[in-house]
Amino acid sequence: MTISRNPFTSAKSLRVCDLSCAGQDCRKKLSCHVDVHSHAVATLWLQKTLAFDGLTTCSDTLELIESTGAQCNLTNGDFKFLKIFLDHAKRAMSRETLMNLIVGMEWTPLDPDIDNQVARLRKKIERDPTHPEIIRTVRGIGYQFTAAIGPDGPGS
């Protein structure tokens, strides 16, 4: 059994993996707080690109490209925040969870940094930031990335 730390989570959050091999056919069995969707997104990240709502991310160059081929102007912080949402797509995440996933960011419970970061990211990726559909506000909880994620990019 191997215990590995996810670099985007706090020290308290561990991913436990049971590795079992039969000949050369090794399969990684994921347990403890890892679902099929997260595993699928992680597999797509290894493919270097992810697509959602007409936008494509390129993890090598930290770029976000529109379906027209135009590049969205994301800062490194915006891209890191977007990656956290993509890694936890379809899950409602509290502000506390988001702050813990952003390595090295200090926060207080009433800190508006997460709300400001979400607003900046919405302006860059939403078709209509005043009526967001990709990053939805979940009342009483926080935020949820709702767009379908796939491996296809522009021109695919």
Tab-separated table of C-alpha atoms in Angstrom:
chain	number	residue	atom	x	y	z
A	1	MET	CA	0.000	0.000	0.000
A	2	THR	CA	1.323	3.445	-0.941
A	3	ILE	CA	0.267	6.788	0.494
A	4	SER	CA	0.827	9.746	-1.812
A	5	ARG	CA	0.189	13.413	-1.185
A	6	ASN	CA	-1.605	15.493	-3.771
A	7	PRO	CA	0.382	18.749	-4.254
A	8	PHE	CA	-2.847	20.753	-4.548
A	9	THR	CA	-4.285	19.650	-1.217
A	10	SER	CA	-3.467	20.335	2.387
A	11	ALA	CA	-1.210	18.035	4.375
A	12	LYS	CA	-4.334	16.593	6.024
A	13	SER	CA	-5.681	15.216	2.749
A	14	LEU	CA	-4.049	11.981	1.655
A	15	ARG	CA	-4.743	9.744	-1.294
A	16	VAL	CA	-4.382	6.064	-0.451
A	17	CYS	CA	-3.564	3.765	-3.324
A	18	ASP	CA	-3.476	-0.040	-3.240
A	19	LEU	CA	-1.139	-1.303	-5.948
A	20	SER	CA	-1.631	-4.882	-7.045
A	21	CYS	CA	0.269	-6.498	-9.907
A	22	ALA	CA	-0.364	-9.715	-11.786
A	23	GLY	CA	2.624	-10.317	-14.086
A	24	GLN	CA	3.129	-7.168	-16.143
A	25	ASP	CA	-0.515	-6.113	-15.834
A	26	CYS	CA	-0.407	-3.577	-12.984
A	27	ARG	CA	-3.609	-1.805	-12.086
A	28	LYS	CA	-3.880	1.051	-9.655
A	29	LYS	CA	-6.883	0.723	-7.399
A	30	LEU	CA	-7.891	4.054	-5.973
A	31	SER	CA	-9.672	4.245	-2.655
A	32	CYS	CA	-10.526	6.899	-0.062
A	33	HIS	CA	-12.168	10.038	-1.470
A	34	VAL	CA	-11.230	9.419	-5.110
A	35	ASP	CA	-14.086	8.896	-7.525
A	36	VAL	CA	-14.228	7.822	-11.144
A	37	HIS	CA	-14.708	11.391	-12.408
A	38	SER	CA	-11.565	12.679	-10.649
A	39	HIS	CA	-9.581	9.751	-12.011
A	40	ALA	CA	-10.871	10.476	-15.530
A	41	VAL	CA	-9.907	14.159	-15.257
A	42	ALA	CA	-6.448	13.205	-13.974
A	43	THR	CA	-6.048	10.893	-16.971
A	44	LEU	CA	-7.076	13.710	-19.313
A	45	TRP	CA	-4.494	16.051	-17.697
A	46	LEU	CA	-1.828	13.520	-18.686
A	47	GLN	CA	-2.979	14.033	-22.275
A	48	LYS	CA	-1.937	17.699	-21.898
A	49	THR	CA	-5.262	19.216	-23.030
A	50	LEU	CA	-8.781	19.427	-21.635
A	51	ALA	CA	-11.781	21.000	-23.316
A	52	PHE	CA	-14.942	22.501	-21.835
A	53	ASP	CA	-17.586	24.854	-23.196
A	54	GLY	CA	-15.631	25.694	-26.365
A	55	LEU	CA	-12.391	26.366	-24.467
A	56	THR	CA	-9.260	24.198	-24.351
A	57	THR	CA	-6.580	24.189	-21.667
A	58	CYS	CA	-2.980	23.314	-22.447
A	59	SER	CA	-1.207	22.204	-19.283
A	60	ASP	CA	2.289	22.439	-20.841
A	61	THR	CA	2.049	26.125	-21.708
A	62	LEU	CA	-0.609	27.137	-19.132
A	63	GLU	CA	-2.814	28.486	-21.923
A	64	LEU	CA	-6.554	28.633	-22.397
A	65	ILE	CA	-7.581	28.681	-26.054
A	66	GLU	CA	-10.988	29.585	-27.462
A	67	SER	CA	-12.634	27.488	-30.205
A	68	THR	CA	-11.654	30.231	-32.685
A	69	GLY	CA	-7.984	29.689	-31.817
A	70	ALA	CA	-7.679	32.949	-29.872
A	71	GLN	CA	-5.817	32.746	-26.594
A	72	CYS	CA	-7.527	33.838	-23.354
A	73	ASN	CA	-5.321	35.967	-21.134
A	74	LEU	CA	-5.062	33.899	-17.959
A	75	THR	CA	-2.479	34.669	-15.320
A	76	ASN	CA	-0.634	31.749	-13.676
A	77	GLY	CA	-2.912	32.234	-10.669
A	78	ASP	CA	-6.027	32.112	-12.890
A	79	PHE	CA	-4.796	28.918	-14.550
A	80	LYS	CA	-3.987	27.298	-11.203
A	81	PHE	CA	-7.463	28.195	-9.923
A	82	LEU	CA	-9.067	26.858	-13.127
A	83	LYS	CA	-7.094	23.610	-12.758
A	84	ILE	CA	-8.446	23.186	-9.222
A	85	PHE	CA	-11.999	23.590	-10.549
A	86	LEU	CA	-11.312	21.136	-13.382
A	87	ASP	CA	-9.799	18.591	-10.986
A	88	HIS	CA	-12.909	18.831	-8.788
A	89	ALA	CA	-15.547	19.331	-11.488
A	90	LYS	CA	-19.189	18.721	-10.598
A	91	ARG	CA	-18.406	19.018	-6.865
A	92	ALA	CA	-19.590	21.916	-4.752
A	93	MET	CA	-16.520	23.260	-2.942
A	94	SER	CA	-16.495	25.613	0.012
A	95	ARG	CA	-14.336	28.718	0.102
A	96	GLU	CA	-12.290	27.012	2.831
A	97	THR	CA	-11.633	24.007	0.586
A	98	LEU	CA	-10.638	26.246	-2.308
A	99	MET	CA	-8.251	28.222	-0.097
A	100	ASN	CA	-6.701	24.995	1.205
A	101	LEU	CA	-6.209	23.734	-2.348
A	102	ILE	CA	-4.360	26.894	-3.333
A	103	VAL	CA	-0.922	26.142	-1.945
A	104	GLY	CA	0.650	28.920	0.114
A	105	MET	CA	-2.344	31.239	0.290
A	106	GLU	CA	-3.168	32.609	3.732
A	107	TRP	CA	-6.814	33.320	4.475
A	108	THR	CA	-9.399	34.191	7.065
A	109	PRO	CA	-13.049	33.020	7.060
A	110	LEU	CA	-14.344	36.392	5.840
A	111	ASP	CA	-11.565	36.868	3.268
A	112	PRO	CA	-12.956	38.020	-0.119
A	113	ASP	CA	-9.957	36.666	-2.086
A	114	ILE	CA	-11.771	33.545	-3.311
A	115	ASP	CA	-14.818	35.554	-4.418
A	116	ASN	CA	-12.568	38.029	-6.243
A	117	GLN	CA	-10.603	35.234	-7.926
A	118	VAL	CA	-13.836	33.519	-9.034
A	119	ALA	CA	-15.155	36.838	-10.405
A	120	ARG	CA	-11.916	37.402	-12.382
A	121	LEU	CA	-11.978	33.857	-13.758
A	122	ARG	CA	-15.663	34.156	-14.693
A	123	LYS	CA	-14.934	37.333	-16.677
A	124	LYS	CA	-12.404	35.365	-18.712
A	125	ILE	CA	-14.210	32.054	-19.291
A	126	GLU	CA	-17.964	32.679	-19.029
A	127	ARG	CA	-20.016	33.733	-22.033
A	128	ASP	CA	-22.009	36.013	-19.750
A	129	PRO	CA	-20.210	36.592	-16.411
A	130	THR	CA	-23.345	38.178	-14.910
A	131	HIS	CA	-25.205	34.867	-15.450
A	132	PRO	CA	-22.480	32.249	-14.923
A	133	GLU	CA	-23.012	28.732	-16.215
A	134	ILE	CA	-19.503	27.236	-15.969
A	135	ILE	CA	-18.650	28.207	-12.386
A	136	ARG	CA	-21.912	28.225	-10.467
A	137	THR	CA	-22.433	29.709	-7.008
A	138	VAL	CA	-23.873	27.130	-4.617
A	139	ARG	CA	-25.681	29.068	-1.912
A	140	GLY	CA	-24.434	28.293	1.589
A	141	ILE	CA	-21.527	26.191	0.280
A	142	GLY	CA	-19.310	27.930	-2.263
A	143	TYR	CA	-18.727	27.200	-5.946
A	144	GLN	CA	-19.143	24.369	-8.429
A	145	PHE	CA	-17.591	23.834	-11.865
A	146	THR	CA	-20.506	22.518	-13.950
A	147	ALA	CA	-19.246	22.289	-17.548
A	148	ALA	CA	-18.684	18.904	-19.184
A	149	ILE	CA	-14.983	18.138	-19.611
A	150	GLY	CA	-13.445	16.230	-22.507
A	151	PRO	CA	-10.106	15.656	-24.240
A	152	ASP	CA	-10.951	17.415	-27.514
A	153	GLY	CA	-9.482	20.761	-28.418
A	154	PRO	CA	-10.128	23.310	-31.165
A	155	GLY	CA	-10.042	21.779	-34.604
A	156	SER	CA	-10.640	18.235	-33.243
